[in-house]
Tab-separated table of C-alpha atoms and ligand atoms in Angstrom:
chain	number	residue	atom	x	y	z
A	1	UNK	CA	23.782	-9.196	14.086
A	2	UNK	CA	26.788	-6.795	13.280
A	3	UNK	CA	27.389	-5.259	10.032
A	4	UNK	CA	31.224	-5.876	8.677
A	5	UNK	CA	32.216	-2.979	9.524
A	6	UNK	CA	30.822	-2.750	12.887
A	7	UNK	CA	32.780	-6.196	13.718
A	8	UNK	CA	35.735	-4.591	12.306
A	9	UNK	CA	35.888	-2.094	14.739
A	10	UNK	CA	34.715	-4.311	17.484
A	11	UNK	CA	36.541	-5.669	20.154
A	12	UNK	CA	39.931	-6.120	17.700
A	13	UNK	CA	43.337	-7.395	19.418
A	14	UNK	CA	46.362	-5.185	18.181
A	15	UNK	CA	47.717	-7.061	15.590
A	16	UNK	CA	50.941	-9.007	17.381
A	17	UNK	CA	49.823	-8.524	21.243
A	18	UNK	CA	50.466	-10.659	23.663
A	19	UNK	CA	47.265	-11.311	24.535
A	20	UNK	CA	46.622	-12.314	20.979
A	21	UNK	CA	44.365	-15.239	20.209
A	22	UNK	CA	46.531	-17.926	18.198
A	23	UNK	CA	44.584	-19.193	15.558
A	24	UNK	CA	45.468	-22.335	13.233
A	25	UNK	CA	43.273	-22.203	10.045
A	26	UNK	CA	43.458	-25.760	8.347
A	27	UNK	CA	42.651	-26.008	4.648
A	28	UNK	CA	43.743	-22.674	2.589
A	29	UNK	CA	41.413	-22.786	-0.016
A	30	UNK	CA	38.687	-20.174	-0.517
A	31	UNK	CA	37.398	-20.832	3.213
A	32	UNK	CA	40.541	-21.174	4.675
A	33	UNK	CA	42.247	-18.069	3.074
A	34	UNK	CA	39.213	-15.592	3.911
A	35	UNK	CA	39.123	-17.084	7.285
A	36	UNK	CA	42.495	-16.525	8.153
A	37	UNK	CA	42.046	-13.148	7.205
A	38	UNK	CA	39.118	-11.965	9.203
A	39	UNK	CA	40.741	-13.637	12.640
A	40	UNK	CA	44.212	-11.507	11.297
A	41	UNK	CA	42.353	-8.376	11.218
A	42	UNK	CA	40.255	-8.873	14.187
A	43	UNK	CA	44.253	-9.120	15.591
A	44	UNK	CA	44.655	-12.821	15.832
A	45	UNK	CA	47.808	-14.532	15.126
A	46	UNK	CA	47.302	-17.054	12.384
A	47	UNK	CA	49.129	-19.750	11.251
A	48	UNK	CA	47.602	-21.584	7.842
A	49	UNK	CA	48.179	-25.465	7.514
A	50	UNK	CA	47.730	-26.487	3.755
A	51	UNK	CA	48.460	-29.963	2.757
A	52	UNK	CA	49.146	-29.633	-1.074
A	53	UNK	CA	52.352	-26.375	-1.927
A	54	UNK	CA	50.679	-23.936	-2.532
A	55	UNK	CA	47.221	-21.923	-1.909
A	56	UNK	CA	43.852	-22.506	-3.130
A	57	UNK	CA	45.219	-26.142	-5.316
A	58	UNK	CA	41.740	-27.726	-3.965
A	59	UNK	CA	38.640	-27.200	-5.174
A	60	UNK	CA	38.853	-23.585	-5.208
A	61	UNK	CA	41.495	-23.815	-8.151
A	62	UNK	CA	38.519	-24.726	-10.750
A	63	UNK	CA	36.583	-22.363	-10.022
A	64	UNK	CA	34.523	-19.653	-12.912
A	65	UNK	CA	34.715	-17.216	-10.202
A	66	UNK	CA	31.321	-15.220	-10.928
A	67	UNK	CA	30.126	-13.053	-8.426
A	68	UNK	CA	26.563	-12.965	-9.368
A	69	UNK	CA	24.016	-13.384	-6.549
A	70	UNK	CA	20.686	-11.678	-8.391
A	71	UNK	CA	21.611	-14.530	-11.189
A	72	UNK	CA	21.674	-17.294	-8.192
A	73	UNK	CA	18.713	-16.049	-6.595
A	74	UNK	CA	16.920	-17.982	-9.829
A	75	UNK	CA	18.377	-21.325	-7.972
A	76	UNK	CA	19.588	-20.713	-5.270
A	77	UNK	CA	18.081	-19.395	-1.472
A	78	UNK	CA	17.799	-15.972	-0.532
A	79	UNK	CA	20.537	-16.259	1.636
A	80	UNK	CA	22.912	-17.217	-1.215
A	81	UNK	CA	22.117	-13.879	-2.675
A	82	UNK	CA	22.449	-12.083	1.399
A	83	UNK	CA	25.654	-13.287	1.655
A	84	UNK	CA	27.059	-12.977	-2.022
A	85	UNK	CA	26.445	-9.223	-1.759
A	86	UNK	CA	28.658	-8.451	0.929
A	87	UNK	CA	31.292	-11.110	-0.513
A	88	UNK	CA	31.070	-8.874	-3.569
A	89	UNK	CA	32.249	-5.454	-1.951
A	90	UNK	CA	35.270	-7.847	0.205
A	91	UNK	CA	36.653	-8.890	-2.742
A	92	UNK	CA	36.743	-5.784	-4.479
A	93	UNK	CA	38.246	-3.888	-1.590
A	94	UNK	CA	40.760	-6.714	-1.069
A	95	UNK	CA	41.930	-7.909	-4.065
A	96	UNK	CA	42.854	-5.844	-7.679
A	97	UNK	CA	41.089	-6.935	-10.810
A	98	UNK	CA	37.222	-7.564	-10.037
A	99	UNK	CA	35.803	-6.176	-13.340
A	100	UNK	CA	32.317	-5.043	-12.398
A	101	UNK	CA	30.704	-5.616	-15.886
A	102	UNK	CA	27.585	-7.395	-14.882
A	103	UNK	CA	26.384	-10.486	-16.183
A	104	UNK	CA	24.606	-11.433	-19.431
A	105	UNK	CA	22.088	-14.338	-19.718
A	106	UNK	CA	20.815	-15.411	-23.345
A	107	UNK	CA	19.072	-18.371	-24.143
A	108	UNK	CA	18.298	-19.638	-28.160
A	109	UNK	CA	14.911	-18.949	-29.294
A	110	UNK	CA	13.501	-22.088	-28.708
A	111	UNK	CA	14.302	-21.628	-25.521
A	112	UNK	CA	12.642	-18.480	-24.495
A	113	UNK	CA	10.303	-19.489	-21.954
A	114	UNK	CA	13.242	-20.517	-19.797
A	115	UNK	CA	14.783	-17.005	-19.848
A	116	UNK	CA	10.889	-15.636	-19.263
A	117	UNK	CA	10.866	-18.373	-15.928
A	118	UNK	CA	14.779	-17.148	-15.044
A	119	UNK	CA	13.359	-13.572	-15.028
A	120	UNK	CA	10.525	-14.302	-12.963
A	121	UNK	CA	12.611	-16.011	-10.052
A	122	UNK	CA	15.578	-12.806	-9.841
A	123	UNK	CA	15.289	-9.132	-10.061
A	124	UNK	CA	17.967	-6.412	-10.471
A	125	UNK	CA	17.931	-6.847	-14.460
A	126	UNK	CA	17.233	-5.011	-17.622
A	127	UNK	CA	15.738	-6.885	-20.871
A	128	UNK	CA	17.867	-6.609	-23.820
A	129	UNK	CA	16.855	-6.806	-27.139
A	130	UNK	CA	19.342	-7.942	-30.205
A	131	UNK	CA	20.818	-4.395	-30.828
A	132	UNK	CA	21.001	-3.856	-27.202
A	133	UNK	CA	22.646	-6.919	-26.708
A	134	UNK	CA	24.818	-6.352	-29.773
A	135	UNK	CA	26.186	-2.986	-28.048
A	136	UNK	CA	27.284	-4.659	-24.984
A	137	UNK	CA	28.849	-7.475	-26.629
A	138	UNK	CA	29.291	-6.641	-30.197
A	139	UNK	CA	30.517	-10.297	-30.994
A	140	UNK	CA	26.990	-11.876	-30.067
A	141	UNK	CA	25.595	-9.202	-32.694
A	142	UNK	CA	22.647	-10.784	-34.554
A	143	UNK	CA	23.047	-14.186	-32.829
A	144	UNK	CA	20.478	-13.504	-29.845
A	145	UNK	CA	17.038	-11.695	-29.935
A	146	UNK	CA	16.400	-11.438	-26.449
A	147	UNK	CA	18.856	-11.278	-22.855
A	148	UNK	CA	19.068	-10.413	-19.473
A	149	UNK	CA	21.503	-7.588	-18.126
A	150	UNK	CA	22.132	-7.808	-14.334
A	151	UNK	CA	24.072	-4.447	-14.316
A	152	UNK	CA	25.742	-5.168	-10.717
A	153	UNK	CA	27.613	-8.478	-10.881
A	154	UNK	CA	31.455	-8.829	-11.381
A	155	UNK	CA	33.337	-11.628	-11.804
A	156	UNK	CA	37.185	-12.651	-10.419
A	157	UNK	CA	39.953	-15.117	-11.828
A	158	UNK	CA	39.800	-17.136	-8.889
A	159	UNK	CA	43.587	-18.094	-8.753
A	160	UNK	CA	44.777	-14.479	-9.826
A	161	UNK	CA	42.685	-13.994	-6.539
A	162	UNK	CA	43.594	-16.299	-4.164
A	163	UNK	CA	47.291	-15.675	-4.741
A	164	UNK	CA	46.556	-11.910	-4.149
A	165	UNK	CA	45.044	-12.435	-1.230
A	166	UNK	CA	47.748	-15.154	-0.065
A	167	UNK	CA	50.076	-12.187	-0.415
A	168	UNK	CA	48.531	-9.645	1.592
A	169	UNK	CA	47.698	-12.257	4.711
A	170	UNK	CA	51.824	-12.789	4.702
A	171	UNK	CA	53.100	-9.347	3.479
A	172	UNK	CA	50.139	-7.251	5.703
A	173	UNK	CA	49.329	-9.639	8.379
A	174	UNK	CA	52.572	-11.840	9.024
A	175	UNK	CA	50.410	-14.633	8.537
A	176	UNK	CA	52.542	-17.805	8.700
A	177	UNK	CA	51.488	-20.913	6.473
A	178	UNK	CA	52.858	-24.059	6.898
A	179	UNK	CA	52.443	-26.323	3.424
A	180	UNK	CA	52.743	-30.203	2.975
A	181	UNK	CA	51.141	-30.869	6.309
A	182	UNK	CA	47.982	-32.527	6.218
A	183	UNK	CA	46.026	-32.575	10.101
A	184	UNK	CA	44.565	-35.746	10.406
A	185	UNK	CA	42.808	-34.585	13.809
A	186	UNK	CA	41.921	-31.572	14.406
A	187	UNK	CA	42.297	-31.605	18.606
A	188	UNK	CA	44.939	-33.667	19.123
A	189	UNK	CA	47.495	-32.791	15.678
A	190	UNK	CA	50.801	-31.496	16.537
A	191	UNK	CA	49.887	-28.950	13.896
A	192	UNK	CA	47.156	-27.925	16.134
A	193	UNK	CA	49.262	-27.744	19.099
A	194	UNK	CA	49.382	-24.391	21.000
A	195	UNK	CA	46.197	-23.257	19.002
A	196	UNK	CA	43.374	-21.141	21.221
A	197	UNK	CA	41.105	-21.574	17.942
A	198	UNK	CA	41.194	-23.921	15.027
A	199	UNK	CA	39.249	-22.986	12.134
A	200	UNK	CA	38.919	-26.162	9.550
A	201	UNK	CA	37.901	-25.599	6.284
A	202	UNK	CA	39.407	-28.692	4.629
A	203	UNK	CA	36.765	-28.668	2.164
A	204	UNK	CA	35.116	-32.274	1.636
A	205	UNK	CA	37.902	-33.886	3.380
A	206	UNK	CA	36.489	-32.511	6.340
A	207	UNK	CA	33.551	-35.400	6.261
A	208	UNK	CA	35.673	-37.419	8.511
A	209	UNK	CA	34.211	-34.767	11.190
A	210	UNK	CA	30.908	-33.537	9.094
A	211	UNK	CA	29.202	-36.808	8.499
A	212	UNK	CA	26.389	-34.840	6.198
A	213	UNK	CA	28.850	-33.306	3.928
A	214	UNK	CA	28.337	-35.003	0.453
A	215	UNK	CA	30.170	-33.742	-2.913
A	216	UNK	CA	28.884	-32.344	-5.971
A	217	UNK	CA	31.278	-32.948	-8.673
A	218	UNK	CA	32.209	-29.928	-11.403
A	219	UNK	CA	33.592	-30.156	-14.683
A	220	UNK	CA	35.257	-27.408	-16.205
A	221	UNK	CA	37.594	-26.306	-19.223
A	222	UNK	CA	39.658	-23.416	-20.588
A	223	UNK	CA	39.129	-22.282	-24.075
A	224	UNK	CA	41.674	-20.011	-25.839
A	225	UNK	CA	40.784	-18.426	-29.268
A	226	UNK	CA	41.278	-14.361	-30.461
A	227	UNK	CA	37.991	-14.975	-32.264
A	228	UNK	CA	35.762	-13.449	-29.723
A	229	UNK	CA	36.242	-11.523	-27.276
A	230	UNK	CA	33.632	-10.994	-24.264
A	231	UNK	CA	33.862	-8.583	-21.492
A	232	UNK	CA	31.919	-9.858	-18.802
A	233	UNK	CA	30.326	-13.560	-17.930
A	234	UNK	CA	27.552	-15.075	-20.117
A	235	UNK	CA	25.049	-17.729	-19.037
A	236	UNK	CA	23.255	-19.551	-21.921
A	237	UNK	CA	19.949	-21.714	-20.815
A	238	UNK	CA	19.394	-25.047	-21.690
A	239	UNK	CA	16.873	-27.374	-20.926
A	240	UNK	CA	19.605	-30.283	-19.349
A	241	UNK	CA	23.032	-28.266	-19.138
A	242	UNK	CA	23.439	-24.634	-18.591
A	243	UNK	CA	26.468	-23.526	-19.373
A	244	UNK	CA	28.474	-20.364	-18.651
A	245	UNK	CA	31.686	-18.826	-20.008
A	246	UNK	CA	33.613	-16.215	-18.166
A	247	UNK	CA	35.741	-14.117	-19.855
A	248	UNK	CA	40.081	-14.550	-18.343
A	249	UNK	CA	41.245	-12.017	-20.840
A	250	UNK	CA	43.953	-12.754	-23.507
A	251	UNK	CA	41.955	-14.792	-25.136
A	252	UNK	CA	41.074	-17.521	-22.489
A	253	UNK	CA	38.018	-18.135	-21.276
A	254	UNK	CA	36.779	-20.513	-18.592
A	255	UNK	CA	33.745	-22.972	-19.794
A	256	UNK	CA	31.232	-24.873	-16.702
A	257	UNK	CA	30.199	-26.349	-15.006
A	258	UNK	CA	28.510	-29.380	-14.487
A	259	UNK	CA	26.604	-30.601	-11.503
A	260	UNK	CA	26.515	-34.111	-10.693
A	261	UNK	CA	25.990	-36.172	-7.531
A	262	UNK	CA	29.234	-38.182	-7.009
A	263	UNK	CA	32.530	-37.719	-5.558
A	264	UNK	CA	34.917	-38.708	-8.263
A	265	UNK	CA	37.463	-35.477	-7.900
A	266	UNK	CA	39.054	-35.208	-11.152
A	267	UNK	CA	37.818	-37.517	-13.303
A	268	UNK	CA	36.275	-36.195	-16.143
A	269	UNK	CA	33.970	-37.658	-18.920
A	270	UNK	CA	33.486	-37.283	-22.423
A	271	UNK	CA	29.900	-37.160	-22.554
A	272	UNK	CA	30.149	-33.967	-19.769
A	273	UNK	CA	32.895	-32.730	-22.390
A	274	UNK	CA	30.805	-32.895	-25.194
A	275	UNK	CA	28.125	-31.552	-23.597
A	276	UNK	CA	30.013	-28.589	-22.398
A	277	UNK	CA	31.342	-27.988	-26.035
A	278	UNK	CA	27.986	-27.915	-27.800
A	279	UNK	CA	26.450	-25.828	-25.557
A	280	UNK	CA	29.103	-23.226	-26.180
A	281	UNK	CA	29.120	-23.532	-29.535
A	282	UNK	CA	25.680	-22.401	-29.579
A	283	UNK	CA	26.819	-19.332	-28.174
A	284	UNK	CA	29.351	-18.456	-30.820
A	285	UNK	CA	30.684	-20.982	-33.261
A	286	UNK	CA	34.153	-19.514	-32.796
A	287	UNK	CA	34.434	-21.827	-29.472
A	288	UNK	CA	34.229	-24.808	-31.785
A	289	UNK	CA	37.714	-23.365	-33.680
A	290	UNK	CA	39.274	-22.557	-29.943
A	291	UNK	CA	41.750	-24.524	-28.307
A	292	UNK	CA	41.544	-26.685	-25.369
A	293	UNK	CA	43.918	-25.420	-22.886
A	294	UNK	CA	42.730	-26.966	-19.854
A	295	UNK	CA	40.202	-29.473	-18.497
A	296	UNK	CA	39.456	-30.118	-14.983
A	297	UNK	CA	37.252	-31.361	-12.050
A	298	UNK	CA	36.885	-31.121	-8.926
A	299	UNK	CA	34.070	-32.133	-5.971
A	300	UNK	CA	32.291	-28.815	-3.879
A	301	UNK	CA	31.472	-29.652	-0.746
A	302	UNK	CA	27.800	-29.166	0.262
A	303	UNK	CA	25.492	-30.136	2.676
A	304	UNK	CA	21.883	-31.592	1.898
A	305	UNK	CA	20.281	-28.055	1.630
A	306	UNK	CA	23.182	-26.722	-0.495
A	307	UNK	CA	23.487	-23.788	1.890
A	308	UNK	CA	27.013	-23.456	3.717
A	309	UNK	CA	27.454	-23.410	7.398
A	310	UNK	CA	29.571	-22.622	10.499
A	311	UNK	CA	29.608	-25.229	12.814
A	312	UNK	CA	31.743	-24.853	16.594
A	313	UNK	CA	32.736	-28.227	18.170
A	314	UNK	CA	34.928	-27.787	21.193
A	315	UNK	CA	38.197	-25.046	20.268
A	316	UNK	CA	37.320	-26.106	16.766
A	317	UNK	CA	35.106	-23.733	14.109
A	318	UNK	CA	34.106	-25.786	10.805
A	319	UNK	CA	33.689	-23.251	7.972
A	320	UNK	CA	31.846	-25.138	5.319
A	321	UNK	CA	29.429	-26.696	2.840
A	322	UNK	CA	30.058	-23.755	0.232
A	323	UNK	CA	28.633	-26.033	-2.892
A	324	UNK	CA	28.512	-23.595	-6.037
A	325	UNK	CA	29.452	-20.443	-3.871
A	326	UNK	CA	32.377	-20.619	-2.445
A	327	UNK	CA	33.946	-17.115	-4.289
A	328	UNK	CA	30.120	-15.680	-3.450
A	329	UNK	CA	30.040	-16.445	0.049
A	330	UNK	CA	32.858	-17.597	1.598
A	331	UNK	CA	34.369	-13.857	2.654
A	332	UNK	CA	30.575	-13.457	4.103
A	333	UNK	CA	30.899	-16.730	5.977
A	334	UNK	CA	34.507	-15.771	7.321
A	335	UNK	CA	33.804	-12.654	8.940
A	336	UNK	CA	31.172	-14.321	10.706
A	337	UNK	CA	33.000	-17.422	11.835
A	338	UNK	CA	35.644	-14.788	13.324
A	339	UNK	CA	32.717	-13.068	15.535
A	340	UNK	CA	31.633	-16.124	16.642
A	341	UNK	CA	35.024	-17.688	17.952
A	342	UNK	CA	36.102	-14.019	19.339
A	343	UNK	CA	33.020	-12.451	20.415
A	344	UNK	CA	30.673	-15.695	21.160
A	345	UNK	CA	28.294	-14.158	18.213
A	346	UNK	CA	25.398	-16.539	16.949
A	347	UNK	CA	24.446	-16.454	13.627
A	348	UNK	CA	21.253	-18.232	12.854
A	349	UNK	CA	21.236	-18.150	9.276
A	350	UNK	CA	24.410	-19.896	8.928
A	351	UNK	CA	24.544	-21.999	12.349
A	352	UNK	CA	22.005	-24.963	13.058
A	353	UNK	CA	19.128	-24.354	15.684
A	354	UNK	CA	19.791	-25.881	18.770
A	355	UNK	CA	23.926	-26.936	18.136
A	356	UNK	CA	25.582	-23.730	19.399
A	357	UNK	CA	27.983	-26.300	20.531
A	358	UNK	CA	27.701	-28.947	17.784
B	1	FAD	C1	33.888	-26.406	-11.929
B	1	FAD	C2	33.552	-25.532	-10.744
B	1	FAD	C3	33.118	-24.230	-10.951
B	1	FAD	C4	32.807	-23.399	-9.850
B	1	FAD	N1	32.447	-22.094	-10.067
B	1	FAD	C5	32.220	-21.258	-9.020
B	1	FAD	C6	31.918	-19.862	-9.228
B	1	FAD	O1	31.867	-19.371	-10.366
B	1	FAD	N2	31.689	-19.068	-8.120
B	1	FAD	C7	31.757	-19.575	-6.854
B	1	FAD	O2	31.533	-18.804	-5.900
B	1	FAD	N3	32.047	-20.890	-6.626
B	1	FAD	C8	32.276	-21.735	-7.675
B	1	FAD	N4	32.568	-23.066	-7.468
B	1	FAD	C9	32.521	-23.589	-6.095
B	1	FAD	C10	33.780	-23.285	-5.316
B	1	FAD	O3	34.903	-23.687	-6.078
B	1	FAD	C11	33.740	-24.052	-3.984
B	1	FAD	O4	32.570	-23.714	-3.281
B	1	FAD	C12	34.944	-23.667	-3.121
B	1	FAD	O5	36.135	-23.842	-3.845
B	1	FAD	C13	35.021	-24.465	-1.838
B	1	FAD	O6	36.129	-23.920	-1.138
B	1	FAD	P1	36.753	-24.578	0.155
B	1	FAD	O7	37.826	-23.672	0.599
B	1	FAD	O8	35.676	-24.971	1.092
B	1	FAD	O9	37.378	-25.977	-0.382
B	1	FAD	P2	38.755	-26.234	-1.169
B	1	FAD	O10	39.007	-25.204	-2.207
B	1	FAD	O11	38.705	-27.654	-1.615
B	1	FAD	O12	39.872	-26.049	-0.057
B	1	FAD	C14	40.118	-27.024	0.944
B	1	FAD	C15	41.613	-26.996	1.213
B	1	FAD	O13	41.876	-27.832	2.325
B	1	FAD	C16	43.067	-28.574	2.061
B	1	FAD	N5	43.017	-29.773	2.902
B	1	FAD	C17	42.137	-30.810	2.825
B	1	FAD	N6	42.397	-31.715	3.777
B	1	FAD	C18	43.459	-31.238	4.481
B	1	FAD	C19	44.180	-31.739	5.607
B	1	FAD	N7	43.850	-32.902	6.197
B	1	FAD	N8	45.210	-31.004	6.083
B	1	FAD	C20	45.570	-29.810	5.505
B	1	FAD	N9	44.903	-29.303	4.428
B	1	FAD	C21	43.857	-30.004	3.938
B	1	FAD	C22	42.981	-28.876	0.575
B	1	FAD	O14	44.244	-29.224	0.030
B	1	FAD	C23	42.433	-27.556	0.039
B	1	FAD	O15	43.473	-26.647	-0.291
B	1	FAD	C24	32.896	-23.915	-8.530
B	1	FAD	C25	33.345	-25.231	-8.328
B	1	FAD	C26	33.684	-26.038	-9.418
B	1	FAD	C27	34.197	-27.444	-9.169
């Protein structure tokens, strides 16, 4: 396996040559974008084909954006974690604004065997006690006895983000992107047409072609209130919904997620609302004075083991399955798919035994 920065200097195409693989990334959320930016500076030329106007409008746009793989490790593989810390150091190098304030997770007393069991499954963290706590976040002061400090984490605003990056694959890269064209076949589109490589990371529309991609639906909403202010992202424990809140700055901050089995993008219920509301409220009562700014849903796409994957059918690379990780993993993911259309790499940790050609 190659590091990143060994496949950086690896067997790159000057950006522009001739000789240049043409590469048509379809999809530009979170997959798409980081995709079409490891092929562009491995010296590909990349068009993007996005059917909604703009970048990262899928599920990407609902995203908390947390970049914390020691707090997934408590659910989540070891690979989750592999992955998320190189994804951390891309997106700090790439993009501006990645606050690198760690993570907080509290639960209420009642609760504190659940914060004993999260400790237990992670590492990288420091217990807090109430003062402690109080210092890092002086508006939790007195609310919280006990907490978990994973120094290393950072968190994103996943749009801010995305449009960054958008810029720098069309202002750095000449990255073309074509918007309002959806592919409905990925070998025989006229999008497609002319393409050595096509890289699809449609998301969950991309069952059509991935028959064991299922969705996990997320609600979400955006709170706005000058009665707290927090400086990095706070997980609070509870026996059926965990919530998190992640600081946006100027007052807004981003309240998820659920996690439930179904596919209905965008529809979102009042019990999941309510939920959502009372769990924060716990954290500081000051989110039950906030406004609602926004409310949202959306479906990730996962496969059964939650773990994402790159798959190679034909000219075609499918870049996918991110579930709850797509900000964590996906720039991971990307430079890998990139080494495997360019280079013939094989990446077992991401790619199914036995379907090299799936
Ligand atoms: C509420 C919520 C909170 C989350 N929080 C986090 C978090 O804190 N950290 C984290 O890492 N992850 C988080 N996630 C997960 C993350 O959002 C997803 O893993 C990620 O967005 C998946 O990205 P994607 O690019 O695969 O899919 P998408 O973002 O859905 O992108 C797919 C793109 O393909 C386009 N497309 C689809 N079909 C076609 C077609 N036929 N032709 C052309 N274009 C097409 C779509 O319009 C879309 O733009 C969260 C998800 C939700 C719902």
């Amino acid at each position: 396996m190659t590091s990143p920065e060994q496949a950086h200097d690896s067997a790159t195409t000057a950006p522009g040559a001739a000789n240049a693989p043409r590469v048509t990334v379809v999809g530009a959320g979170v997959a798409g974008l980081t995709c079409a930016h490891a092929f562009a500076l491995r010296g590909a030329r990349v068009t993007i084909v996005e059917r909604n106007q703009g970048t990262g409008q899928g599920c990407s746009w609902f995203a908390g954006g947390m970049l914390a793989p020691w707090c997934e490790r408590e659910s989540a593989e070891p690979l989750v974690a592999e992955l998320g810390f190189e994804s951390l150091e891309y997106w700090r190098r790439e993009v501006p604004d990645v606050p690198r304030e760690g993570s907080l997770v509290l639960a209420p007393p009642r609760d504190l065997p659940d914060l004993r069991r999260f400790a237990r499954r992670t590492e990288a963290f420091e217990w807090l006690d109430g003062p402690a706590l109080a210092a890092l976040e002086p508006d939790l002061a007195g609310r919280f006895d006990q907490g978990l400090f994973f120094p290393t984490e950072a968190h994103l605003e996943p749009r801010k983000a995305l449009a960054a990056l958008t810029g720098k694959l069309v202002a750095e890269h000449g990255v073309e992107i074509r918007f309002g064209c959806s592919v409905v076949d990925d070998e025989s589109d006229p999008a497609t047409d002319g393409a050595d490589i096509v890289v699809d990371c449609r998301g969950l529309s991309a069952r059509d072609r991935l028959a064991d991609l299922r969705g996990v639906k997320g609600e979400m909403l955006v709170l706005f209130t000058r009665e707290i202010a927090l400086k990095r992202p706070v997980r609070m424990l509870h026996p059926r919904i965990p919530v998190y809140v992640v600081p946006r700055g100027d007052g807004h901050f981003m309240i998820g997620a659920t996690s439930i089995e179904n596919d209905q993008r965008g529809r979102v219920t009042g019990r999941s609302m309510l939920e959502l509301l009372s769990a924060v409220y716990q954290l500081h009562p000051a989110f039950g004075e906030a406004e609602i700014v926004e409310i949202g849903a959306d479906v990730r796409p996962a496969f059964p083991d939650n773990l994402p994957r790159i798959r190679k059918r034909g000219r075609t690379i499918f870049v996918n399955g991110f579930y709850r990780h797509g900000f964590l993993a996906a720039p991971a993911l990307a430079r890998r798919a990139a080494e495997v259309a360019l280079d013939g790499a094989y990446f077992p940790e991401v790619m199914d035994e036995d379907r090299r050609e799936w």
